[in-house]
Short mmCIF file of C-alpha atoms and ligand atoms in Angstrom, two decimals:
data_model
loop_
_atom_site.label_atom_id
_atom_site.label_comp_id
_atom_site.label_asym_id
_atom_site.label_seq_id
_atom_site.Cartn_x
_atom_site.Cartn_y
_atom_site.Cartn_z
CA MET A 3 127.89 194.48 251.13
CA ASP A 4 127.36 193.00 254.54
CA ARG A 5 130.15 191.15 256.32
CA LEU A 6 130.19 188.90 259.34
CA ARG A 7 132.53 189.40 262.28
CA ILE A 8 133.12 186.20 264.26
CA VAL A 9 135.30 185.64 267.32
CA GLY A 10 135.95 181.94 267.81
CA GLY A 11 136.04 179.81 270.93
CA GLU A 12 132.42 179.53 272.11
CA ARG A 13 130.83 176.11 272.58
CA LEU A 14 127.36 176.24 271.02
CA GLN A 15 124.43 175.32 273.26
CA GLY A 16 120.69 175.49 272.79
CA ALA A 17 118.02 174.95 270.17
CA VAL A 18 117.98 175.96 266.49
CA ALA A 19 114.77 175.91 264.46
CA ILE A 20 115.45 174.40 261.04
CA SER A 21 113.63 176.32 258.30
CA GLY A 22 111.89 175.03 255.19
CA ALA A 23 114.12 173.59 252.47
CA LYS A 24 115.32 176.08 249.84
CA ASN A 25 115.84 173.31 247.28
CA ALA A 26 112.29 172.05 247.81
CA ALA A 27 110.75 175.53 247.78
CA LEU A 28 112.24 176.67 244.44
CA PRO A 29 110.71 173.94 242.21
CA GLN A 30 107.41 174.17 244.13
CA ILE A 31 107.16 177.88 243.36
CA ALA A 32 107.91 177.18 239.68
CA ALA A 33 105.30 174.39 239.72
CA ALA A 34 102.59 176.90 240.65
CA LEU A 35 102.73 178.10 237.02
CA LEU A 36 101.21 174.76 235.95
CA SER A 37 97.83 175.44 237.50
CA PRO A 38 95.09 178.06 237.02
CA HIS A 39 94.17 177.55 240.69
CA PRO A 40 95.81 179.07 243.78
CA LEU A 41 98.64 177.24 245.56
CA GLU A 42 99.34 178.02 249.22
CA LEU A 43 102.89 177.18 250.27
CA ASN A 44 103.69 177.01 253.97
CA ASN A 45 107.11 176.90 255.65
CA LEU A 46 109.03 178.60 252.84
CA PRO A 47 112.45 179.75 254.12
CA ALA A 48 113.05 183.52 254.29
CA VAL A 49 116.04 183.49 251.94
CA THR A 50 116.84 185.61 248.88
CA ASP A 51 116.65 182.70 246.41
CA VAL A 52 112.99 182.21 247.37
CA ASP A 53 112.31 185.93 246.90
CA ASN A 54 114.02 185.73 243.50
CA MET A 55 111.92 182.77 242.39
CA LEU A 56 108.74 184.53 243.51
CA GLY A 57 109.93 187.50 241.46
CA VAL A 58 110.42 185.27 238.41
CA ILE A 59 106.86 183.90 238.48
CA ARG A 60 105.51 187.40 239.06
CA LEU A 61 107.24 188.31 235.77
CA HIS A 62 105.04 185.63 234.19
CA GLY A 63 101.91 187.26 235.55
CA ALA A 64 101.38 185.18 238.70
CA GLU A 65 100.00 186.99 241.75
CA VAL A 66 101.90 186.38 244.97
CA SER A 67 100.51 187.29 248.37
CA LYS A 68 102.43 186.74 251.58
CA GLY A 69 100.77 186.03 254.91
CA PRO A 70 102.17 184.84 258.26
CA GLY A 71 104.14 181.66 257.43
CA ALA A 72 102.42 181.19 254.08
CA VAL A 73 102.66 182.41 250.51
CA VAL A 74 99.66 182.15 248.17
CA ILE A 75 100.43 182.00 244.45
CA ASP A 76 97.63 182.61 241.96
CA ALA A 77 98.80 181.83 238.45
CA SER A 78 95.34 181.95 236.85
CA ALA A 79 96.38 184.94 234.71
CA ALA A 80 99.95 183.77 234.08
CA LEU A 81 101.48 183.95 230.62
CA SER A 82 104.55 182.40 229.03
CA LYS A 83 106.87 185.37 228.60
CA GLU A 84 110.58 185.41 227.76
CA THR A 85 112.79 184.85 230.86
CA SER A 86 115.82 187.05 230.35
CA TYR A 87 119.50 186.31 230.91
CA GLU A 88 119.49 188.98 233.62
CA THR A 89 116.88 186.99 235.56
CA VAL A 90 118.45 183.57 235.02
CA ARG A 91 121.98 184.84 235.69
CA LYS A 92 120.92 185.85 239.22
CA MET A 93 119.75 182.34 240.04
CA ARG A 94 120.26 179.18 237.93
CA ALA A 95 117.21 177.49 239.45
CA THR A 96 115.12 179.92 237.38
CA VAL A 97 115.48 177.36 234.57
CA LEU A 98 112.92 175.27 236.51
CA VAL A 99 110.13 177.44 235.02
CA LEU A 100 110.88 176.00 231.56
CA GLY A 101 108.99 172.71 232.11
CA PRO A 102 105.84 174.27 233.68
CA LEU A 103 105.60 177.03 231.04
CA LEU A 104 105.95 174.57 228.16
CA ALA A 105 103.54 172.10 229.79
CA ARG A 106 100.81 174.70 230.39
CA PHE A 107 101.19 177.10 227.46
CA GLY A 108 102.84 174.95 224.76
CA HIS A 109 105.74 177.37 224.39
CA ALA A 110 108.53 178.85 226.49
CA ARG A 111 111.57 181.09 225.95
CA VAL A 112 114.09 180.93 228.79
CA SER A 113 117.67 182.12 228.78
CA LEU A 114 120.37 179.48 229.15
CA PRO A 115 121.75 179.75 232.68
CA GLY A 116 125.49 179.52 231.84
CA GLY A 117 128.04 178.21 234.34
CA CYS A 118 128.54 179.07 238.03
CA ALA A 119 131.26 179.02 240.71
CA ILE A 120 130.92 175.29 241.34
CA GLY A 121 130.85 174.00 237.78
CA ALA A 122 129.75 174.27 234.15
CA ARG A 123 126.34 172.91 235.12
CA PRO A 124 124.88 172.24 231.65
CA ILE A 125 121.12 171.57 231.29
CA ASP A 126 121.34 169.11 228.40
CA MET A 127 119.36 166.51 230.35
CA HIS A 128 116.50 168.96 230.97
CA LEU A 129 116.30 169.76 227.25
CA LYS A 130 116.60 166.10 226.21
CA ALA A 131 113.74 165.19 228.55
CA LEU A 132 111.51 167.94 227.11
CA ALA A 133 112.30 166.85 223.56
CA ALA A 134 111.24 163.30 224.50
CA PHE A 135 107.73 164.69 225.18
CA GLY A 136 107.64 165.80 221.52
CA ALA A 137 108.60 169.44 222.01
CA ASP A 138 110.81 171.30 219.53
CA ILE A 139 113.78 172.62 221.46
CA ASP A 140 116.14 175.18 219.94
CA VAL A 141 118.88 177.23 221.50
CA GLU A 142 119.38 180.53 219.70
CA GLY A 143 121.73 183.22 220.95
CA GLY A 144 121.76 181.85 224.51
CA LEU A 145 117.97 181.51 224.57
CA ILE A 146 116.11 178.21 224.86
CA VAL A 147 113.08 178.25 222.54
CA ALA A 148 110.69 175.39 223.32
CA GLU A 149 107.57 174.78 221.26
CA ALA A 150 104.80 172.18 221.56
CA PRO A 151 101.78 173.69 219.81
CA ASN A 152 99.81 170.44 220.15
CA GLY A 153 100.80 169.87 223.74
CA LEU A 154 103.16 167.27 225.18
CA THR A 155 102.86 163.49 224.88
CA GLY A 156 103.83 161.01 227.61
CA ALA A 157 107.24 159.35 227.11
CA ARG A 158 109.83 156.95 228.58
CA ILE A 159 112.72 159.06 229.82
CA VAL A 160 116.02 157.53 230.92
CA LEU A 161 118.29 160.10 232.56
CA SER A 162 122.01 159.55 231.92
CA SER A 163 122.63 160.44 235.58
CA PRO A 164 120.21 161.14 238.48
CA SER A 165 120.13 164.92 238.05
CA VAL A 166 117.86 166.67 240.59
CA GLY A 167 116.90 169.49 238.25
CA ALA A 168 116.34 167.33 235.17
CA THR A 169 114.14 164.97 237.20
CA GLU A 170 112.08 167.93 238.46
CA THR A 171 111.75 169.38 234.93
CA ALA A 172 110.64 166.00 233.57
CA ILE A 173 108.10 165.46 236.36
CA MET A 174 106.57 168.93 235.92
CA ALA A 175 106.33 168.56 232.13
CA ALA A 176 104.82 165.08 232.45
CA THR A 177 101.94 166.34 234.62
CA THR A 178 100.05 167.66 231.58
CA ALA A 179 101.47 165.31 228.90
CA LYS A 180 98.93 163.06 227.23
CA GLY A 181 99.09 159.52 228.63
CA GLU A 182 101.75 158.03 230.87
CA THR A 183 105.36 159.02 231.41
CA GLU A 184 108.04 156.81 232.94
CA ILE A 185 111.18 158.49 234.28
CA LEU A 186 114.08 156.11 234.92
CA ASN A 187 117.35 156.77 236.80
CA ALA A 188 115.50 159.61 238.46
CA ALA A 189 117.02 161.59 241.34
CA ARG A 190 115.81 160.33 244.74
CA GLU A 191 116.40 163.49 246.76
CA PRO A 192 113.73 164.31 249.42
CA GLU A 193 113.19 167.62 247.60
CA VAL A 194 112.13 165.70 244.46
CA ALA A 195 109.72 163.60 246.52
CA ASP A 196 108.32 166.73 248.18
CA LEU A 197 107.73 168.33 244.77
CA ALA A 198 105.61 165.31 243.84
CA VAL A 199 103.63 165.59 247.09
CA CYS A 200 102.96 169.25 246.30
CA LEU A 201 101.99 168.51 242.66
CA ASN A 202 99.69 165.65 243.69
CA ALA A 203 97.94 168.00 246.11
CA MET A 204 97.44 170.33 243.11
CA GLY A 205 95.83 167.50 241.11
CA ALA A 206 98.73 165.73 239.41
CA ARG A 207 99.08 161.94 239.35
CA ILE A 208 102.63 161.00 240.25
CA GLU A 209 103.88 157.73 241.72
CA GLY A 210 107.33 156.56 242.78
CA ALA A 211 108.94 159.95 243.50
CA GLY A 212 111.87 159.36 245.84
CA THR A 213 112.80 156.20 243.93
CA HIS A 214 114.71 155.72 240.66
CA ARG A 215 111.48 154.97 238.74
CA ILE A 216 108.73 157.61 238.60
CA LEU A 217 105.39 157.20 236.82
CA VAL A 218 103.23 160.20 235.86
CA GLU A 219 99.75 160.12 234.33
CA GLY A 220 98.98 163.34 232.47
CA THR A 221 96.05 165.45 233.73
CA THR A 222 94.23 168.76 233.27
CA ALA A 223 92.22 168.38 236.50
CA TRP A 224 94.10 171.00 238.55
CA ARG A 225 92.58 172.22 241.84
CA PRO A 226 93.36 174.74 244.61
CA ALA A 227 96.00 173.29 246.94
CA THR A 228 97.97 173.81 250.15
CA HIS A 229 101.42 172.36 250.80
CA TYR A 230 103.84 172.41 253.76
CA THR A 231 107.46 172.40 252.51
CA ILE A 232 109.83 169.88 254.14
CA PRO A 233 112.57 171.08 256.51
CA ASP A 234 116.00 171.83 255.08
CA ARG A 235 118.31 168.81 255.52
CA VAL A 236 121.32 170.84 254.35
CA GLU A 237 120.65 173.55 256.92
CA ALA A 238 120.19 170.81 259.55
CA GLY A 239 123.48 169.18 258.52
CA THR A 240 125.21 172.56 258.71
CA TYR A 241 124.08 173.17 262.30
CA ALA A 242 124.93 169.58 263.24
CA ILE A 243 128.47 170.33 262.09
CA ALA A 244 128.40 173.64 264.02
CA ALA A 245 127.64 171.71 267.22
CA ALA A 246 130.34 169.15 266.40
CA ILE A 247 133.08 171.63 265.46
CA THR A 248 132.61 173.72 268.64
CA GLY A 249 132.30 170.67 270.93
CA GLY A 250 128.82 171.87 271.91
CA GLU A 251 125.28 170.49 272.02
CA LEU A 252 122.40 171.66 269.85
CA GLU A 253 118.78 170.62 269.46
CA LEU A 254 117.78 170.96 265.80
CA THR A 255 114.02 171.37 265.93
CA ASN A 256 112.05 170.22 262.83
CA ALA A 257 115.11 168.33 261.49
CA ARG A 258 114.31 164.89 260.01
CA LEU A 259 116.68 162.02 260.78
CA GLU A 260 115.43 159.99 257.80
CA HIS A 261 116.75 162.67 255.39
CA LEU A 262 120.22 162.66 256.93
CA ALA A 263 121.29 159.00 257.15
CA SER A 264 124.62 159.34 255.31
CA VAL A 265 125.47 162.54 257.17
CA VAL A 266 124.70 160.99 260.57
CA GLN A 267 126.84 157.99 259.65
CA ALA A 268 129.85 160.19 258.82
CA LEU A 269 129.42 162.35 261.93
CA GLU A 270 129.08 159.35 264.22
CA ALA A 271 132.27 157.91 262.72
CA ALA A 272 133.94 161.20 263.67
CA GLY A 273 132.82 160.73 267.28
CA VAL A 274 129.74 162.97 267.25
CA GLY A 275 126.59 161.90 269.13
CA ILE A 276 123.26 162.31 267.26
CA TRP A 277 119.92 161.09 268.50
CA PRO A 278 116.26 161.90 267.95
CA GLY A 279 114.73 164.37 270.41
CA ASP A 280 111.09 165.33 271.01
CA ARG A 281 111.21 168.16 268.52
CA GLY A 282 113.91 167.01 266.10
CA LEU A 283 117.56 165.97 266.49
CA ILE A 284 120.07 166.38 269.31
CA VAL A 285 123.70 166.74 268.25
CA SER A 286 126.54 166.71 270.76
CA ARG A 287 130.29 166.23 270.88
CA SER A 288 132.69 165.99 273.81
CA ALA A 289 135.22 163.39 272.61
CA PRO A 290 138.11 164.38 270.26
CA LEU A 291 137.14 164.44 266.58
CA ALA A 292 138.29 161.46 264.54
CA PRO A 293 139.23 161.84 260.84
CA VAL A 294 136.68 160.35 258.41
CA ASP A 295 136.89 159.89 254.63
CA ILE A 296 133.80 160.78 252.61
CA THR A 297 132.75 160.77 248.96
CA THR A 298 129.88 162.96 247.82
CA GLU A 299 127.14 161.24 245.81
CA PRO A 300 123.54 161.73 244.71
CA TYR A 301 121.00 160.99 247.46
CA PRO A 302 121.02 158.88 249.60
CA GLY A 303 124.81 159.28 249.43
CA PHE A 304 126.70 162.04 251.28
CA PRO A 305 125.34 165.37 249.93
CA THR A 306 127.66 167.60 247.95
CA ASP A 307 125.91 170.55 249.66
CA LEU A 308 127.55 169.51 252.95
CA GLN A 309 131.01 168.78 251.54
CA ALA A 310 132.51 172.19 252.35
CA GLN A 311 131.10 172.13 255.88
CA PHE A 312 132.52 168.64 256.44
CA ILE A 313 135.97 169.79 255.28
CA ALA A 314 135.86 172.57 257.88
CA LEU A 315 135.07 169.92 260.51
CA MET A 316 137.89 167.67 259.37
CA CYS A 317 140.33 170.58 259.78
CA CYS A 318 139.73 170.04 263.52
CA ALA A 319 140.09 166.23 263.55
CA ASN A 320 142.99 164.29 265.04
CA GLY A 321 144.53 163.08 261.82
CA ALA A 322 144.12 163.14 258.05
CA SER A 323 140.97 162.55 256.00
CA LEU A 324 140.13 162.34 252.31
CA VAL A 325 137.12 164.22 250.95
CA ARG A 326 136.15 163.32 247.40
CA GLU A 327 133.72 165.45 245.36
CA THR A 328 131.96 163.51 242.56
CA VAL A 329 128.89 165.66 241.79
CA PHE A 330 130.41 169.02 240.77
CA GLU A 331 133.74 169.49 239.07
CA ASN A 332 134.80 172.74 240.76
CA ARG A 333 133.51 172.68 244.33
CA PHE A 334 136.63 173.43 246.38
CA MET A 335 136.51 177.24 246.28
CA HIS A 336 136.43 177.26 250.10
CA VAL A 337 139.79 175.48 250.40
CA PRO A 338 142.14 178.43 249.76
CA GLU A 339 140.01 180.55 252.12
CA LEU A 340 140.15 177.88 254.86
CA MET A 341 143.90 177.82 254.37
CA ARG A 342 143.91 181.56 255.13
CA LEU A 343 142.55 180.51 258.54
CA GLY A 344 145.48 178.14 258.92
CA ALA A 345 143.99 174.90 257.59
CA ASP A 346 146.32 172.31 256.04
CA ILE A 347 144.61 170.99 252.90
CA THR A 348 146.05 169.58 249.66
CA LEU A 349 143.87 169.37 246.57
CA GLN A 350 144.41 166.64 244.03
CA GLY A 351 141.83 166.71 241.23
CA THR A 352 138.45 165.95 242.81
CA THR A 353 139.94 164.99 246.18
CA ALA A 354 140.97 167.07 249.16
CA LEU A 355 143.46 165.68 251.67
CA VAL A 356 142.71 167.41 254.98
CA ARG A 357 145.41 167.21 257.66
CA GLY A 358 143.53 168.06 260.83
CA GLY A 359 144.77 169.13 264.23
CA ARG A 360 146.35 172.48 263.38
CA LYS A 361 144.97 175.38 265.42
CA LEU A 362 143.00 177.78 263.23
CA HIS A 363 143.36 181.52 263.63
CA GLY A 364 141.10 184.40 262.58
CA ALA A 365 141.61 186.33 259.30
CA GLN A 366 139.74 188.18 256.53
CA VAL A 367 138.12 185.67 254.17
CA MET A 368 135.96 185.89 251.05
CA ALA A 369 132.71 184.00 250.44
CA THR A 370 132.40 182.63 246.88
CA ASP A 371 129.23 180.54 246.88
CA LEU A 372 126.53 179.52 249.32
CA ARG A 373 128.04 176.37 250.89
CA ALA A 374 131.67 177.53 250.64
CA SER A 375 130.76 180.64 252.63
CA VAL A 376 129.10 178.74 255.46
CA SER A 377 132.16 176.48 255.80
CA LEU A 378 134.19 179.62 256.50
CA VAL A 379 131.71 180.62 259.21
CA LEU A 380 132.00 177.16 260.81
CA ALA A 381 135.81 177.33 260.81
CA ALA A 382 135.71 180.85 262.24
CA LEU A 383 133.62 179.57 265.19
CA VAL A 384 136.70 177.65 266.39
CA ALA A 385 139.51 179.89 265.11
CA ASP A 386 141.55 181.92 267.57
CA GLY A 387 140.62 185.59 267.46
CA GLU A 388 138.53 187.52 264.94
CA THR A 389 137.46 186.50 261.45
CA ILE A 390 135.75 188.77 258.94
CA VAL A 391 133.70 186.94 256.29
CA ASN A 392 133.09 189.18 253.25
CA ARG A 393 130.23 189.01 250.71
CA VAL A 394 127.74 187.32 253.00
CA TYR A 395 125.00 187.87 250.44
CA HIS A 396 126.00 184.39 249.32
CA LEU A 397 124.84 183.09 252.71
CA ASP A 398 121.55 184.97 252.63
CA ARG A 399 120.65 183.10 249.46
CA GLY A 400 120.13 179.85 251.34
CA TYR A 401 120.36 180.32 255.12
CA GLU A 402 117.53 182.02 257.01
CA GLY A 403 118.95 184.22 259.80
CA LEU A 404 122.26 182.34 260.09
CA ASP A 405 124.00 184.93 262.29
CA ARG A 406 120.88 185.39 264.43
CA LYS A 407 120.45 181.64 264.96
CA LEU A 408 124.15 181.11 265.78
CA HIS A 409 124.15 184.10 268.13
CA MET A 410 121.18 182.65 270.02
CA CYS A 411 123.24 179.50 270.62
CA GLY A 412 126.17 181.42 272.10
CA ALA A 413 128.33 182.23 269.07
CA ASN A 414 130.23 185.52 269.17
CA ILE A 415 129.00 186.68 265.77
CA GLU A 416 127.65 189.94 264.40
CA ARG A 417 126.66 191.30 261.02
CA LEU A 418 128.51 194.39 259.92
CA GLY A 419 127.14 196.75 257.26
CA GLU A 420 129.27 198.45 254.56
C1 EPZ B 516 120.42 170.76 242.80
O1 EPZ B 516 121.09 171.40 241.71
C2 EPZ B 516 120.55 171.72 243.98
N1 EPZ B 516 119.94 172.99 243.65
C3 EPZ B 516 122.03 171.92 244.30
O2 EPZ B 516 122.12 172.73 245.48
C4 EPZ B 516 122.65 170.59 244.62
O3 EPZ B 516 124.03 170.75 244.83
C5 EPZ B 516 122.44 169.62 243.44
O4 EPZ B 516 121.04 169.51 243.13
C6 EPZ B 516 122.97 168.22 243.72
O5 EPZ B 516 122.40 167.70 244.86
C7 EPZ B 516 118.59 173.10 243.71
O6 EPZ B 516 117.85 172.18 244.01
C8 EPZ B 516 118.02 174.44 243.38
P1 EPZ B 516 121.92 168.29 239.37
P2 EPZ B 516 120.93 170.85 240.21
O7 EPZ B 516 121.12 168.55 238.15
O8 EPZ B 516 119.54 170.40 239.99
C9 EPZ B 516 125.23 167.64 235.94
C10 EPZ B 516 122.88 174.47 246.87
O9 EPZ B 516 123.99 174.69 247.38
N2 EPZ B 516 124.11 167.91 234.97
O10 EPZ B 516 121.57 167.13 240.21
O11 EPZ B 516 121.48 171.87 239.29
C11 EPZ B 516 125.59 168.90 236.73
O12 EPZ B 516 126.46 169.72 236.02
C12 EPZ B 516 122.77 174.00 245.40
O13 EPZ B 516 121.81 174.59 247.49
C13 EPZ B 516 124.37 167.77 233.62
O14 EPZ B 516 125.49 167.46 233.20
O15 EPZ B 516 121.93 169.61 240.27
C14 EPZ B 516 126.19 168.31 238.00
O16 EPZ B 516 127.54 168.02 237.78
C15 EPZ B 516 124.07 174.02 244.70
N3 EPZ B 516 123.35 168.02 232.76
C16 EPZ B 516 125.38 167.04 238.19
O17 EPZ B 516 124.78 166.72 236.94
C17 EPZ B 516 122.09 168.37 233.18
O18 EPZ B 516 121.19 168.59 232.35
C18 EPZ B 516 124.28 167.14 239.25
O19 EPZ B 516 123.46 168.23 238.93
C19 EPZ B 516 121.86 168.49 234.56
C20 EPZ B 516 122.89 168.25 235.45
#
């Protein structure tokens, strides 16, 4: 298993190209199963989660061909086969094939994902939404068995909370349901809106994605389509924090300011400068870091996927800050590892009290999940001496060429093999 060796102390300078968004790409790849016509996806990030999702739809008989910068998916010969626990266990987002398979073929058998490092992560809202379309949903021996022999029928769906995945499942199922579907309390994440743009290009009729109320008119008029996936706001936020934590200046090309409002607000409060540049965003810090309290929330609130990175930043602030996690119940796995680097953090339930200002020093640390592992990399960029981050396969799941991109901006970082 690869490891990263990082020697802290370099101020980052230069430009970083932000890749396509992993969390937009995964549902778009699943959505390809809805249509008998080819879908060309451009700007997919080169990360292992994307490869895994392409592998999942191949299992269902879709043909996938990769060209420079684009992937063409032809699901004309796809079938609804059982999606095993082995497949789903590798990547929870695999459950996003459930809606498209049921919507197109009238039946689907997908293993329940089970929990993960950051929480129990049930999918009750996904299943409730599919049942509202008239499908029979059973869970037998860890397997979801969904049946709708006469197809799905449009429905009014009120989500108990704005779940990203449940909103995406409901939208994809609604695309072929007879009549109109109304989804209320929908997630407003840019990735949800981008899924709707992709589906509409494929022939769907979706309105209101990106708001709490989404309307979908069922259709069978699919057509060949091409879509360009939005840039990754979480990757952009991560590099913004890399510039801030090292007291450097980075240009984040392709990054979109409008997707990062709450993040920019928190960083500016900490004394970081962020402004639009010709090709994206410029992020710079020279003043001392001020402590800032944040609470994670569904979009447009502060993203939970940047919570760990923000805690690493607050370890370097002049004073104490409170970081509250409200989306996932167990998303502080990075805290004990940051404390190995000398951070002073106290956890109380869903809140972390971060006492900044202590000098960090290099050590061996262990990655546990995608965002926790990148927070360790950020802290190592400013720690005295050498840090070894183990199990970086977690990073490769969602960051394209992280060590290469950081190295190009001056970081003393290298990937070590076994
Ligand atoms: C998506 O996960 C992202 N993953 C996550 O990113 C992200 O953290 C999350 O949204 C929140 O923004 C992808 O898009 C592939 P949710 P998802 O459904 O869809 C509870 C990363 O690091 N819930 O909005 O699984 C759930 O347990 C990953 O890139 C139910 O209770 O998130 C959680 O507490 C990690 N029942 C909360 O809602 C359900 O049926 C939000 O989950 C569904 C969700």
